[in-house]
Amino acid sequence: QVQVVESGGGLVQAGESLRLSCAASGSIFSIKPMGWYRQAPGKQREFVARITSDRNTNYVNYVDSVKGRFTISRDNAKNTVRLQMNSLKPEDTAVYYCYITVANGNVYWGQGTQVTVSS
């Protein structure tokens, strides 16, 4: 069984920073893409960032609205992924969900962590 647990959400003012962390545990032999989605009230869940490791090279993708402000990173030895969020805006307010993709293609999600940015 695989567990994915996020942490690091909270309430901040516009312009401030937060760092989200996500740890995966359980029957994991290797993790392929891992990353973050978010869901704001009344909106569909949207992609935020993804990181894929291939032969010690990391490939990252971001939604346009967070480019230059958010940075995703991963620690393969610890099965963790982080999202550093700088210059936060009220429109970044959402529940942020971490996901991992394991070797057989299954995707596992965390329970979500709330990020609230006040203006």
mmCIF file of N, CA and C in Angstrom, residues 2-109:
data_model
loop_
_atom_site.group_PDB
_atom_site.id
_atom_site.type_symbol
_atom_site.label_atom_id
_atom_site.label_comp_id
_atom_site.label_asym_id
_atom_site.label_seq_id
_atom_site.Cartn_x
_atom_site.Cartn_y
_atom_site.Cartn_z
ATOM 1 N N VAL A 2 0.463 2.242 -0.742
ATOM 2 C CA VAL A 2 1.231 3.473 -0.872
ATOM 3 C C VAL A 2 0.489 4.605 -0.169
ATOM 4 N N GLN A 3 1.237 5.379 0.573
ATOM 5 C CA GLN A 3 0.669 6.566 1.220
ATOM 6 C C GLN A 3 1.397 7.805 0.743
ATOM 7 N N VAL A 4 0.639 8.861 0.549
ATOM 8 C CA VAL A 4 1.185 10.149 0.116
ATOM 9 C C VAL A 4 0.655 11.200 1.078
ATOM 10 N N VAL A 5 1.552 11.918 1.718
ATOM 11 C CA VAL A 5 1.150 12.877 2.745
ATOM 12 C C VAL A 5 1.782 14.231 2.470
ATOM 13 N N GLU A 6 0.933 15.257 2.381
ATOM 14 C CA GLU A 6 1.420 16.619 2.177
ATOM 15 C C GLU A 6 1.502 17.347 3.511
ATOM 16 N N SER A 7 2.326 18.397 3.518
ATOM 17 C CA SER A 7 2.408 19.289 4.667
ATOM 18 C C SER A 7 2.908 20.641 4.191
ATOM 19 N N GLY A 8 2.720 21.646 5.045
ATOM 20 C CA GLY A 8 3.300 22.952 4.767
ATOM 21 C C GLY A 8 2.327 24.021 4.326
ATOM 22 N N GLY A 9 1.058 23.705 4.210
ATOM 23 C CA GLY A 9 0.107 24.733 3.833
ATOM 24 C C GLY A 9 -0.107 25.719 4.970
ATOM 25 N N GLY A 10 -0.869 26.776 4.675
ATOM 26 C CA GLY A 10 -1.150 27.758 5.703
ATOM 27 C C GLY A 10 -1.730 29.027 5.138
ATOM 28 N N LEU A 11 -1.781 30.033 6.000
ATOM 29 C CA LEU A 11 -2.315 31.343 5.634
ATOM 30 C C LEU A 11 -1.175 32.351 5.595
ATOM 31 N N VAL A 12 -1.021 33.015 4.460
ATOM 32 C CA VAL A 12 0.015 34.034 4.318
ATOM 33 C C VAL A 12 -0.574 35.250 3.617
ATOM 34 N N GLN A 13 0.171 36.327 3.642
ATOM 35 C CA GLN A 13 -0.234 37.522 2.916
ATOM 36 C C GLN A 13 0.374 37.513 1.519
ATOM 37 N N ALA A 14 -0.243 38.257 0.641
ATOM 38 C CA ALA A 14 0.271 38.365 -0.721
ATOM 39 C C ALA A 14 1.718 38.824 -0.712
ATOM 40 N N GLY A 15 2.527 38.187 -1.545
ATOM 41 C CA GLY A 15 3.937 38.511 -1.618
ATOM 42 C C GLY A 15 4.823 37.628 -0.761
ATOM 43 N N GLU A 16 4.220 36.907 0.167
ATOM 44 C CA GLU A 16 4.999 36.039 1.038
ATOM 45 C C GLU A 16 5.227 34.665 0.389
ATOM 46 N N SER A 17 5.910 33.793 1.136
ATOM 47 C CA SER A 17 6.298 32.486 0.597
ATOM 48 C C SER A 17 5.788 31.357 1.473
ATOM 49 N N LEU A 18 5.637 30.204 0.870
ATOM 50 C CA LEU A 18 5.335 28.967 1.567
ATOM 51 C C LEU A 18 6.074 27.840 0.862
ATOM 52 N N ARG A 19 6.372 26.793 1.619
ATOM 53 C CA ARG A 19 6.959 25.612 1.015
ATOM 54 C C ARG A 19 6.110 24.408 1.372
ATOM 55 N N LEU A 20 5.642 23.725 0.359
ATOM 56 C CA LEU A 20 4.873 22.499 0.544
ATOM 57 C C LEU A 20 5.798 21.302 0.407
ATOM 58 N N SER A 21 5.559 20.311 1.235
ATOM 59 C CA SER A 21 6.320 19.069 1.162
ATOM 60 C C SER A 21 5.371 17.899 1.003
ATOM 61 N N CYS A 22 5.875 16.855 0.376
ATOM 62 C CA CYS A 22 5.070 15.658 0.151
ATOM 63 C C CYS A 22 5.979 14.453 0.295
ATOM 64 N N ALA A 23 5.553 13.501 1.104
ATOM 65 C CA ALA A 23 6.336 12.302 1.325
ATOM 66 C C ALA A 23 5.516 11.074 0.956
ATOM 67 N N ALA A 24 6.126 10.198 0.191
ATOM 68 C CA ALA A 24 5.471 8.952 -0.202
ATOM 69 C C ALA A 24 6.117 7.790 0.535
ATOM 70 N N SER A 25 5.300 6.848 0.947
ATOM 71 C CA SER A 25 5.814 5.680 1.652
ATOM 72 C C SER A 25 5.008 4.453 1.256
ATOM 73 N N GLY A 26 5.561 3.288 1.576
ATOM 74 C CA GLY A 26 4.864 2.054 1.254
ATOM 75 C C GLY A 26 5.620 1.239 0.226
ATOM 76 N N SER A 27 4.878 0.481 -0.538
ATOM 77 C CA SER A 27 5.475 -0.426 -1.519
ATOM 78 C C SER A 27 5.840 0.332 -2.792
ATOM 79 N N ILE A 28 6.912 1.088 -2.678
ATOM 80 C CA ILE A 28 7.369 1.916 -3.799
ATOM 81 C C ILE A 28 8.737 1.437 -4.224
ATOM 82 N N PHE A 29 8.865 1.019 -5.451
ATOM 83 C CA PHE A 29 10.167 0.598 -5.950
ATOM 84 C C PHE A 29 10.832 1.717 -6.741
ATOM 85 N N SER A 30 10.043 2.474 -7.426
ATOM 86 C CA SER A 30 10.556 3.656 -8.117
ATOM 87 C C SER A 30 9.387 4.579 -8.413
ATOM 88 N N ILE A 31 9.690 5.851 -8.430
ATOM 89 C CA ILE A 31 8.668 6.854 -8.697
ATOM 90 C C ILE A 31 8.999 7.548 -10.002
ATOM 91 N N LYS A 32 8.043 7.603 -10.868
ATOM 92 C CA LYS A 32 8.201 8.297 -12.139
ATOM 93 C C LYS A 32 7.812 9.768 -11.934
ATOM 94 N N PRO A 33 6.948 10.338 -12.730
ATOM 95 C CA PRO A 33 6.599 11.730 -12.466
ATOM 96 C C PRO A 33 5.919 11.914 -11.108
ATOM 97 N N MET A 34 6.208 13.018 -10.482
ATOM 98 C CA MET A 34 5.517 13.412 -9.271
ATOM 99 C C MET A 34 5.326 14.905 -9.315
ATOM 100 N N GLY A 35 4.317 15.376 -8.622
ATOM 101 C CA GLY A 35 4.081 16.807 -8.720
ATOM 102 C C GLY A 35 2.883 17.266 -7.935
ATOM 103 N N TRP A 36 2.334 18.407 -8.371
ATOM 104 C CA TRP A 36 1.279 19.076 -7.622
ATOM 105 C C TRP A 36 0.166 19.549 -8.548
ATOM 106 N N TYR A 37 -1.051 19.414 -8.049
ATOM 107 C CA TYR A 37 -2.226 20.024 -8.620
ATOM 108 C C TYR A 37 -2.849 20.899 -7.535
ATOM 109 N N ARG A 38 -3.767 21.740 -7.924
ATOM 110 C CA ARG A 38 -4.500 22.538 -6.937
ATOM 111 C C ARG A 38 -5.952 22.703 -7.375
ATOM 112 N N GLN A 39 -6.779 22.940 -6.379
ATOM 113 C CA GLN A 39 -8.199 23.148 -6.660
ATOM 114 C C GLN A 39 -8.713 24.294 -5.815
ATOM 115 N N ALA A 40 -9.123 25.346 -6.486
ATOM 116 C CA ALA A 40 -9.702 26.502 -5.815
ATOM 117 C C ALA A 40 -11.210 26.291 -5.660
ATOM 118 N N PRO A 41 -11.843 26.973 -4.728
ATOM 119 C CA PRO A 41 -13.288 26.818 -4.517
ATOM 120 C C PRO A 41 -14.071 27.093 -5.796
ATOM 121 N N GLY A 42 -14.936 26.164 -6.146
ATOM 122 C CA GLY A 42 -15.773 26.341 -7.316
ATOM 123 C C GLY A 42 -15.089 26.113 -8.650
ATOM 124 N N LYS A 43 -13.838 25.673 -8.607
ATOM 125 C CA LYS A 43 -13.098 25.453 -9.846
ATOM 126 C C LYS A 43 -12.633 24.010 -9.953
ATOM 127 N N GLN A 44 -12.256 23.631 -11.164
ATOM 128 C CA GLN A 44 -11.727 22.296 -11.372
ATOM 129 C C GLN A 44 -10.280 22.222 -10.895
ATOM 130 N N ARG A 45 -9.864 21.017 -10.575
ATOM 131 C CA ARG A 45 -8.474 20.813 -10.193
ATOM 132 C C ARG A 45 -7.585 21.121 -11.393
ATOM 133 N N GLU A 46 -6.506 21.871 -11.151
ATOM 134 C CA GLU A 46 -5.610 22.237 -12.236
ATOM 135 C C GLU A 46 -4.177 21.828 -11.929
ATOM 136 N N PHE A 47 -3.457 21.529 -12.993
ATOM 137 C CA PHE A 47 -2.044 21.180 -12.893
ATOM 138 C C PHE A 47 -1.245 22.393 -12.437
ATOM 139 N N VAL A 48 -0.280 22.159 -11.562
ATOM 140 C CA VAL A 48 0.611 23.225 -11.098
ATOM 141 C C VAL A 48 2.045 22.971 -11.542
ATOM 142 N N ALA A 49 2.590 21.815 -11.180
ATOM 143 C CA ALA A 49 3.985 21.538 -11.485
ATOM 144 C C ALA A 49 4.225 20.035 -11.475
ATOM 145 N N ARG A 50 5.231 19.625 -12.261
ATOM 146 C CA ARG A 50 5.581 18.218 -12.344
ATOM 147 C C ARG A 50 7.102 18.109 -12.464
ATOM 148 N N ILE A 51 7.655 17.063 -11.889
ATOM 149 C CA ILE A 51 9.084 16.813 -12.012
ATOM 150 C C ILE A 51 9.293 15.338 -12.302
ATOM 151 N N THR A 52 10.134 15.077 -13.269
ATOM 152 C CA THR A 52 10.462 13.712 -13.680
ATOM 153 C C THR A 52 11.970 13.552 -13.672
ATOM 154 N N SER A 53 12.434 12.460 -13.109
ATOM 155 C CA SER A 53 13.863 12.180 -13.074
ATOM 156 C C SER A 53 14.199 11.110 -14.098
ATOM 157 N N ASP A 54 15.263 11.361 -14.842
ATOM 158 C CA ASP A 54 15.728 10.396 -15.836
ATOM 159 C C ASP A 54 17.242 10.437 -15.849
ATOM 160 N N ARG A 55 17.832 9.358 -15.351
ATOM 161 C CA ARG A 55 19.299 9.258 -15.338
ATOM 162 C C ARG A 55 19.927 10.485 -14.683
ATOM 163 N N ASN A 56 19.464 10.788 -13.487
ATOM 164 C CA ASN A 56 19.997 11.875 -12.678
ATOM 165 C C ASN A 56 19.734 13.260 -13.243
ATOM 166 N N THR A 57 18.902 13.366 -14.240
ATOM 167 C CA THR A 57 18.491 14.662 -14.764
ATOM 168 C C THR A 57 17.017 14.867 -14.452
ATOM 169 N N ASN A 58 16.692 16.031 -13.907
ATOM 170 C CA ASN A 58 15.312 16.342 -13.586
ATOM 171 C C ASN A 58 14.692 17.206 -14.676
ATOM 172 N N TYR A 59 13.496 16.869 -15.048
ATOM 173 C CA TYR A 59 12.740 17.643 -16.022
ATOM 174 C C TYR A 59 11.520 18.207 -15.311
ATOM 175 N N VAL A 60 11.309 19.504 -15.449
ATOM 176 C CA VAL A 60 10.207 20.146 -14.731
ATOM 177 C C VAL A 60 9.271 20.853 -15.704
ATOM 178 N N ASN A 61 8.023 20.913 -15.288
ATOM 179 C CA ASN A 61 7.002 21.642 -16.043
ATOM 180 C C ASN A 61 6.149 22.415 -15.053
ATOM 181 N N TYR A 62 5.721 23.592 -15.463
ATOM 182 C CA TYR A 62 4.878 24.431 -14.618
ATOM 183 C C TYR A 62 3.714 24.982 -15.433
ATOM 184 N N VAL A 63 2.632 25.235 -14.747
ATOM 185 C CA VAL A 63 1.560 25.996 -15.386
ATOM 186 C C VAL A 63 2.061 27.424 -15.541
ATOM 187 N N ASP A 64 1.641 28.101 -16.584
ATOM 188 C CA ASP A 64 2.180 29.426 -16.887
ATOM 189 C C ASP A 64 2.016 30.404 -15.724
ATOM 190 N N SER A 65 0.938 30.286 -15.001
ATOM 191 C CA SER A 65 0.637 31.276 -13.962
ATOM 192 C C SER A 65 1.602 31.230 -12.777
ATOM 193 N N VAL A 66 2.390 30.172 -12.649
ATOM 194 C CA VAL A 66 3.318 30.084 -11.511
ATOM 195 C C VAL A 66 4.778 30.131 -11.945
ATOM 196 N N LYS A 67 5.035 30.159 -13.232
ATOM 197 C CA LYS A 67 6.415 30.187 -13.721
ATOM 198 C C LYS A 67 7.141 31.416 -13.177
ATOM 199 N N GLY A 68 8.355 31.179 -12.694
ATOM 200 C CA GLY A 68 9.139 32.261 -12.127
ATOM 201 C C GLY A 68 8.867 32.517 -10.660
ATOM 202 N N ARG A 69 7.795 31.914 -10.123
ATOM 203 C CA ARG A 69 7.462 32.098 -8.702
ATOM 204 C C ARG A 69 7.550 30.797 -7.916
ATOM 205 N N PHE A 70 7.197 29.689 -8.532
ATOM 206 C CA PHE A 70 7.210 28.388 -7.860
ATOM 207 C C PHE A 70 8.375 27.560 -8.372
ATOM 208 N N THR A 71 8.927 26.749 -7.468
ATOM 209 C CA THR A 71 9.999 25.840 -7.841
ATOM 210 C C THR A 71 9.709 24.464 -7.263
ATOM 211 N N ILE A 72 9.728 23.455 -8.112
ATOM 212 C CA ILE A 72 9.507 22.087 -7.656
ATOM 213 C C ILE A 72 10.840 21.361 -7.590
ATOM 214 N N SER A 73 10.987 20.512 -6.584
ATOM 215 C CA SER A 73 12.203 19.719 -6.441
ATOM 216 C C SER A 73 11.840 18.366 -5.845
ATOM 217 N N ARG A 74 12.736 17.402 -5.993
ATOM 218 C CA ARG A 74 12.466 16.078 -5.453
ATOM 219 C C ARG A 74 13.732 15.477 -4.885
ATOM 220 N N ASP A 75 13.538 14.574 -3.938
ATOM 221 C CA ASP A 75 14.622 13.800 -3.354
ATOM 222 C C ASP A 75 14.265 12.333 -3.573
ATOM 223 N N ASN A 76 14.901 11.719 -4.534
ATOM 224 C CA ASN A 76 14.535 10.340 -4.885
ATOM 225 C C ASN A 76 14.867 9.353 -3.769
ATOM 226 N N ALA A 77 15.905 9.638 -3.022
ATOM 227 C CA ALA A 77 16.293 8.731 -1.944
ATOM 228 C C ALA A 77 15.248 8.703 -0.835
ATOM 229 N N LYS A 78 14.561 9.832 -0.662
ATOM 230 C CA LYS A 78 13.574 9.940 0.416
ATOM 231 C C LYS A 78 12.142 9.889 -0.096
ATOM 232 N N ASN A 79 11.952 9.739 -1.406
ATOM 233 C CA ASN A 79 10.611 9.713 -2.010
ATOM 234 C C ASN A 79 9.805 10.942 -1.614
ATOM 235 N N THR A 80 10.440 12.090 -1.733
ATOM 236 C CA THR A 80 9.764 13.330 -1.379
ATOM 237 C C THR A 80 9.792 14.317 -2.554
ATOM 238 N N VAL A 81 8.816 15.188 -2.555
ATOM 239 C CA VAL A 81 8.769 16.275 -3.526
ATOM 240 C C VAL A 81 8.344 17.537 -2.794
ATOM 241 N N ARG A 82 8.933 18.645 -3.173
ATOM 242 C CA ARG A 82 8.637 19.919 -2.527
ATOM 243 C C ARG A 82 8.222 20.946 -3.558
ATOM 244 N N LEU A 83 7.444 21.899 -3.094
ATOM 245 C CA LEU A 83 7.034 23.009 -3.947
ATOM 246 C C LEU A 83 7.309 24.294 -3.175
ATOM 247 N N GLN A 84 8.310 25.021 -3.609
ATOM 248 C CA GLN A 84 8.617 26.319 -3.025
ATOM 249 C C GLN A 84 7.800 27.366 -3.748
ATOM 250 N N MET A 85 6.973 28.074 -3.001
ATOM 251 C CA MET A 85 6.076 29.056 -3.601
ATOM 252 C C MET A 85 6.447 30.439 -3.094
ATOM 253 N N ASN A 86 6.917 31.279 -3.981
ATOM 254 C CA ASN A 86 7.297 32.650 -3.655
ATOM 255 C C ASN A 86 6.345 33.637 -4.304
ATOM 256 N N SER A 87 6.377 34.852 -3.801
ATOM 257 C CA SER A 87 5.541 35.925 -4.369
ATOM 258 C C SER A 87 4.093 35.469 -4.539
ATOM 259 N N LEU A 88 3.563 34.886 -3.489
ATOM 260 C CA LEU A 88 2.212 34.339 -3.576
ATOM 261 C C LEU A 88 1.168 35.416 -3.821
ATOM 262 N N LYS A 89 0.150 35.021 -4.553
ATOM 263 C CA LYS A 89 -0.940 35.925 -4.912
ATOM 264 C C LYS A 89 -2.256 35.359 -4.380
ATOM 265 N N PRO A 90 -3.243 36.204 -4.180
ATOM 266 C CA PRO A 90 -4.545 35.685 -3.717
ATOM 267 C C PRO A 90 -5.096 34.606 -4.644
ATOM 268 N N GLU A 91 -4.820 34.699 -5.914
ATOM 269 C CA GLU A 91 -5.332 33.689 -6.858
ATOM 270 C C GLU A 91 -4.626 32.335 -6.727
ATOM 271 N N ASP A 92 -3.593 32.272 -5.910
ATOM 272 C CA ASP A 92 -2.950 30.987 -5.612
ATOM 273 C C ASP A 92 -3.691 30.225 -4.511
ATOM 274 N N THR A 93 -4.668 30.869 -3.916
ATOM 275 C CA THR A 93 -5.433 30.214 -2.860
ATOM 276 C C THR A 93 -6.143 28.982 -3.402
ATOM 277 N N ALA A 94 -5.901 27.851 -2.754
ATOM 278 C CA ALA A 94 -6.465 26.583 -3.205
ATOM 279 C C ALA A 94 -6.045 25.473 -2.251
ATOM 280 N N VAL A 95 -6.647 24.323 -2.440
ATOM 281 C CA VAL A 95 -6.131 23.115 -1.812
ATOM 282 C C VAL A 95 -5.121 22.515 -2.786
ATOM 283 N N TYR A 96 -3.931 22.268 -2.290
ATOM 284 C CA TYR A 96 -2.856 21.734 -3.124
ATOM 285 C C TYR A 96 -2.726 20.236 -2.859
ATOM 286 N N TYR A 97 -2.689 19.481 -3.954
ATOM 287 C CA TYR A 97 -2.614 18.025 -3.885
ATOM 288 C C TYR A 97 -1.320 17.542 -4.520
ATOM 289 N N CYS A 98 -0.654 16.671 -3.815
ATOM 290 C CA CYS A 98 0.549 16.024 -4.321
ATOM 291 C C CYS A 98 0.164 14.702 -4.965
ATOM 292 N N TYR A 99 0.884 14.325 -6.001
ATOM 293 C CA TYR A 99 0.668 13.007 -6.595
ATOM 294 C C TYR A 99 2.015 12.393 -6.953
ATOM 295 N N ILE A 100 2.028 11.059 -6.972
ATOM 296 C CA ILE A 100 3.182 10.335 -7.466
ATOM 297 C C ILE A 100 2.702 9.299 -8.467
ATOM 298 N N THR A 101 3.550 8.995 -9.405
ATOM 299 C CA THR A 101 3.284 7.943 -10.382
ATOM 300 C C THR A 101 4.342 6.870 -10.194
ATOM 301 N N VAL A 102 3.908 5.662 -9.923
ATOM 302 C CA VAL A 102 4.872 4.601 -9.675
ATOM 303 C C VAL A 102 5.155 3.826 -10.957
ATOM 304 N N ALA A 103 6.046 2.859 -10.845
ATOM 305 C CA ALA A 103 6.570 2.191 -12.034
ATOM 306 C C ALA A 103 5.494 1.520 -12.896
ATOM 307 N N ASN A 104 4.442 1.008 -12.272
ATOM 308 C CA ASN A 104 3.412 0.322 -13.066
ATOM 309 C C ASN A 104 2.369 1.284 -13.638
ATOM 310 N N GLY A 105 2.582 2.571 -13.436
ATOM 311 C CA GLY A 105 1.676 3.572 -13.971
ATOM 312 C C GLY A 105 0.592 4.034 -13.039
ATOM 313 N N ASN A 106 0.436 3.394 -11.897
ATOM 314 C CA ASN A 106 -0.572 3.825 -10.927
ATOM 315 C C ASN A 106 -0.213 5.195 -10.364
ATOM 316 N N VAL A 107 -1.232 5.983 -10.121
ATOM 317 C CA VAL A 107 -1.060 7.328 -9.562
ATOM 318 C C VAL A 107 -1.687 7.360 -8.174
ATOM 319 N N TYR A 108 -0.953 7.907 -7.237
ATOM 320 C CA TYR A 108 -1.435 8.029 -5.866
ATOM 321 C C TYR A 108 -1.461 9.498 -5.478
ATOM 322 N N TRP A 109 -2.531 9.863 -4.758
ATOM 323 C CA TRP A 109 -2.729 11.249 -4.367
ATOM 324 C C TRP A 109 -2.683 11.413 -2.856
#
